[in-house]
C-alpha cells in the first residue's frame, strides 16, 4: 500500500513568488491535513480537508490556502512568499478525519521550501 | 486550549541505556496523546497513542508510554537504546477522537552514543 506522496520534495523560490505543493493521500483516505514545520515555531497545523471541504484552519494568514480534489488529492498554495515561509510542509492523511482508532494520521516525507 | 510541553530539547544516552523522553500536557478534558518520531529528511511516524483505554501503551520499536493523570504526563521510555533510535521525537495532543488536528510539542532530539 503506497504511503502519502508529496511533491516536489525540495524547491527554492524568491520573495513575492507563489508556490503550489501537492499531496496524494493513502488510497481510500478521505482526509488530508497540512502542517508547517520550522525550527522556530515547530509543527503547526495549517488546515484540514475532508471530501473536498475545508473543515479546520489553523492560525495562518490568508496567503496560505488549499484545496482538495474529488480523488482526495490535495494542494496547498502560498502566495506572495516571505522569507519566514521557508519550512518543511507536511501532509498527512487519515481514513475519515478522526485521529483515534484506525484513523491515525499518516504523514508524507514533506516538501521543503526555501524562500530567498 | 490544549498544549504539550517536552522537557529537554536534546537528550543523549549511551547505547543499551534507558531512554526517557518527557512530555507533560495541559488540558481541561481528558486528552488523546501521541508520540511521533521523525528521522532526518523524513516525515513523522506514529510510535504510539493513548486513547483513554489502558494507561500503559506499547508502541513500535520497543517504545512504551504511561499516561499519568495525576502528573499530567505521558513520558516515552525504551529499556535499551539502539543506535537506530537516534531521531527527533514529538509528543502531540488532541482533545477528541473526532478532532482533526494535533497540537505538537517542540520536540526532543535523541542522540545515542556508542
Coordinates of C-alpha atoms in Angstrom, one line a residue:
Chain A
X1 CA 0.0 0.0 0.0
X2 CA 1.6 3.3 -1.1
X3 CA 2.1 5.9 1.5
X4 CA 1.4 9.6 1.4
X5 CA 3.2 11.2 -1.5
X6 CA 4.3 14.8 -1.6
X7 CA 5.7 16.7 -4.5
X8 CA 8.0 18.4 -5.0
X9 CA 10.3 17.3 -2.2
X10 CA 12.5 20.3 -2.5
X11 CA 12.0 23.7 -4.1
X12 CA 13.5 27.2 -4.0
X13 CA 11.5 30.3 -4.6
X14 CA 12.2 34.0 -4.2
X15 CA 10.2 36.5 -2.1
X16 CA 7.0 37.6 -3.7
X17 CA 6.5 34.5 -5.8
X18 CA 3.9 31.9 -5.1
X19 CA 4.2 28.1 -4.7
X20 CA 1.9 25.1 -5.0
X21 CA 2.6 21.9 -3.2
X22 CA 0.8 18.6 -3.9
X23 CA -0.2 15.7 -1.7
X24 CA -1.6 12.3 -2.7
X25 CA -3.1 10.5 0.3
X26 CA -3.1 6.8 1.0
X27 CA -5.6 5.1 -1.2
X28 CA -9.0 5.2 0.4
X29 CA -8.2 8.0 2.8
X30 CA -10.5 11.0 2.5
X31 CA -9.0 13.4 5.0
X32 CA -5.9 15.4 4.3
X33 CA -4.2 17.7 6.7
X34 CA -1.3 20.1 6.3
X35 CA 1.3 21.1 8.8
X36 CA 4.2 23.6 8.7
X37 CA 7.4 22.7 10.4
X38 CA 10.0 25.4 11.2
X39 CA 12.9 25.5 13.7
X40 CA 11.4 28.5 15.5
X41 CA 7.7 27.6 15.6
X42 CA 7.9 23.9 15.4
X43 CA 5.0 21.9 14.0
X44 CA 1.9 24.0 13.3
X45 CA -1.5 23.0 11.9
X46 CA -2.4 24.7 8.7
X47 CA -5.7 23.2 7.6
X48 CA -7.6 20.0 7.0
X49 CA -9.8 18.9 4.1
X50 CA -12.4 16.2 4.0
X51 CA -14.4 15.3 1.0
X52 CA -13.3 18.5 -0.8
X53 CA -14.3 20.7 2.1
X54 CA -12.1 22.6 4.4
X55 CA -13.1 21.6 7.9
X56 CA -10.4 23.2 10.1
X57 CA -8.0 26.0 9.6
X58 CA -5.0 27.0 11.8
X59 CA -3.8 30.5 12.6
X60 CA -2.2 31.4 9.3
X61 CA -2.7 34.4 7.1
X62 CA -4.9 34.3 4.0
X63 CA -1.8 33.9 1.8
X64 CA -2.0 30.2 2.8
X65 CA -4.7 28.3 1.0
X66 CA -5.6 24.8 -0.1
X67 CA -8.0 22.6 -1.8
X68 CA -8.9 19.0 -2.2
X69 CA -10.0 17.3 -5.3
X70 CA -12.6 14.6 -5.8
X71 CA -9.9 11.9 -5.8
X72 CA -8.8 13.2 -2.3
X73 CA -5.5 14.6 -3.6
X74 CA -4.8 18.0 -2.1
X75 CA -2.8 21.0 -3.0
X76 CA -1.7 23.9 -0.8
X77 CA -0.7 27.3 -2.2
X78 CA 1.3 30.1 -0.6
X79 CA 1.1 33.4 -2.4
X80 CA 3.4 36.4 -2.0
X81 CA 6.1 34.4 -0.4
X82 CA 8.1 35.8 2.6
X83 CA 11.4 34.7 4.0
X84 CA 9.6 33.3 7.0
X85 CA 7.6 30.9 4.9
X86 CA 10.8 28.8 4.5
X87 CA 9.8 25.5 6.1
X88 CA 9.1 21.8 5.7
X89 CA 5.4 21.4 4.7
X90 CA 4.0 18.1 5.8
X91 CA 0.9 16.5 4.5
X92 CA -1.0 13.8 6.5
X93 CA -3.9 11.6 5.6
X94 CA -6.4 9.7 7.6
X95 CA -9.3 7.5 6.7
X96 CA -12.2 9.6 7.9
X97 CA -10.8 12.6 9.7
X98 CA -10.8 11.4 13.3
X99 CA -7.5 10.8 15.0
X100 CA -8.1 7.6 17.0
X101 CA -8.9 4.0 16.4
X102 CA -7.9 3.2 12.9
X103 CA -7.9 6.9 11.9
X104 CA -4.5 7.9 12.8
X105 CA -2.6 10.5 10.8
X106 CA 0.0 9.1 8.3
X107 CA 2.5 11.7 7.2
X108 CA 4.3 12.1 4.0
X109 CA 8.0 13.0 3.8
X110 CA 7.3 16.6 3.3
X111 CA 8.1 19.4 0.8
X112 CA 11.0 21.6 1.9
X113 CA 10.5 25.1 0.7
X114 CA 13.3 27.6 0.8
X115 CA 12.5 31.3 0.1
X116 CA 15.3 33.5 -0.9
Chain B
X1 CA -7.0 25.0 24.8
X2 CA -4.7 22.0 25.0
X3 CA -0.9 22.1 24.9
X4 CA 2.1 19.8 25.5
X5 CA 5.5 20.6 26.9
X6 CA 8.5 18.5 26.1
X7 CA 11.2 18.8 28.8
X8 CA 14.7 18.7 27.2
X9 CA 15.2 19.7 23.6
X10 CA 18.2 17.4 23.5
X11 CA 18.8 14.1 25.2
X12 CA 21.9 11.9 25.0
X13 CA 22.0 8.3 26.1
X14 CA 24.5 5.5 25.6
X15 CA 23.6 2.5 23.5
X16 CA 21.9 0.0 25.7
X17 CA 20.8 2.6 28.3
X18 CA 17.3 3.5 29.3
X19 CA 15.6 6.1 27.1
X20 CA 13.3 8.6 28.9
X21 CA 11.7 11.4 27.0
X22 CA 9.4 13.7 28.9
X23 CA 6.0 15.1 27.9
X24 CA 3.5 17.0 30.1
X25 CA 0.2 18.0 28.8
X26 CA -2.3 20.7 29.7
X27 CA -5.9 20.0 29.0
X28 CA -9.3 20.8 30.6
X29 CA -10.7 17.5 29.5
X30 CA -9.2 14.0 29.2
X31 CA -6.8 14.2 26.2
X32 CA -5.8 11.9 23.5
X33 CA -2.0 11.7 23.3
X34 CA 0.5 10.6 20.7
X35 CA 4.2 10.2 20.3
X36 CA 5.7 10.6 16.8
X37 CA 9.3 10.1 15.6
X38 CA 11.0 11.9 12.8
X39 CA 14.2 10.7 11.1
X40 CA 16.3 13.1 9.1
X41 CA 14.6 14.2 5.8
X42 CA 11.5 12.2 6.5
X43 CA 8.0 12.8 7.7
X44 CA 6.5 11.8 11.1
X45 CA 5.9 8.2 12.1
X46 CA 3.5 7.3 14.8
X47 CA 5.1 5.4 17.7
X48 CA 2.1 5.0 19.9
X49 CA -1.1 6.6 21.1
X50 CA -3.2 6.9 24.2
X51 CA -6.9 7.0 23.7
X52 CA -8.3 6.5 27.2
X53 CA -8.1 2.7 27.3
X54 CA -5.0 1.2 29.1
X55 CA -2.8 3.8 30.7
X56 CA 0.4 1.9 29.7
X57 CA 0.7 2.0 26.0
X58 CA 3.1 -0.1 24.0
X59 CA 4.3 1.1 20.6
X60 CA 6.6 0.1 17.8
X61 CA 10.3 -0.4 18.1
X62 CA 10.1 -1.3 21.8
X63 CA 8.8 2.0 23.0
X64 CA 6.1 2.5 25.5
X65 CA 4.5 5.3 27.4
X66 CA 2.4 5.6 30.5
X67 CA -0.4 8.1 30.9
X68 CA -0.4 9.6 34.4
X69 CA -3.4 11.8 35.0
X70 CA -2.2 13.0 38.5
X71 CA 1.1 14.2 37.0
X72 CA -0.4 15.2 33.6
X73 CA 2.4 13.3 32.0
X74 CA 2.9 10.9 29.1
X75 CA 6.6 10.1 29.2
X76 CA 8.1 7.9 26.5
X77 CA 10.5 5.1 27.5
X78 CA 12.6 2.3 26.0
X79 CA 14.6 0.0 28.2
X80 CA 17.6 -0.3 25.9
X81 CA 18.6 2.3 23.4
X82 CA 19.8 1.4 19.9
X83 CA 21.8 3.5 17.5
X84 CA 18.9 3.4 15.2
X85 CA 16.7 5.3 17.8
X86 CA 18.6 8.5 17.1
X87 CA 15.9 10.9 15.8
X88 CA 13.6 13.7 16.9
X89 CA 10.6 12.8 19.0
X90 CA 7.4 14.7 19.2
X91 CA 4.6 14.5 21.7
X92 CA 1.2 15.6 20.5
X93 CA -2.3 16.1 21.9
X94 CA -5.8 16.4 20.8
X95 CA -9.0 16.7 22.9
X96 CA -11.3 14.5 21.0
X97 CA -11.1 11.3 19.0
X98 CA -13.1 13.1 16.3
X99 CA -10.8 16.1 16.3
X100 CA -8.9 16.6 13.2
X101 CA -5.8 18.5 14.3
X102 CA -2.9 17.8 16.6
X103 CA -1.0 20.2 18.8
X104 CA 2.6 19.2 18.9
X105 CA 5.3 19.8 21.5
X106 CA 8.6 21.4 20.5
X107 CA 10.4 18.1 20.0
X108 CA 13.3 16.2 21.7
X109 CA 16.4 15.3 19.7
X110 CA 17.7 12.0 20.9
X111 CA 21.3 11.2 20.4
X112 CA 22.6 7.6 21.1
X113 CA 26.2 7.4 21.9
X114 CA 28.2 4.2 21.1

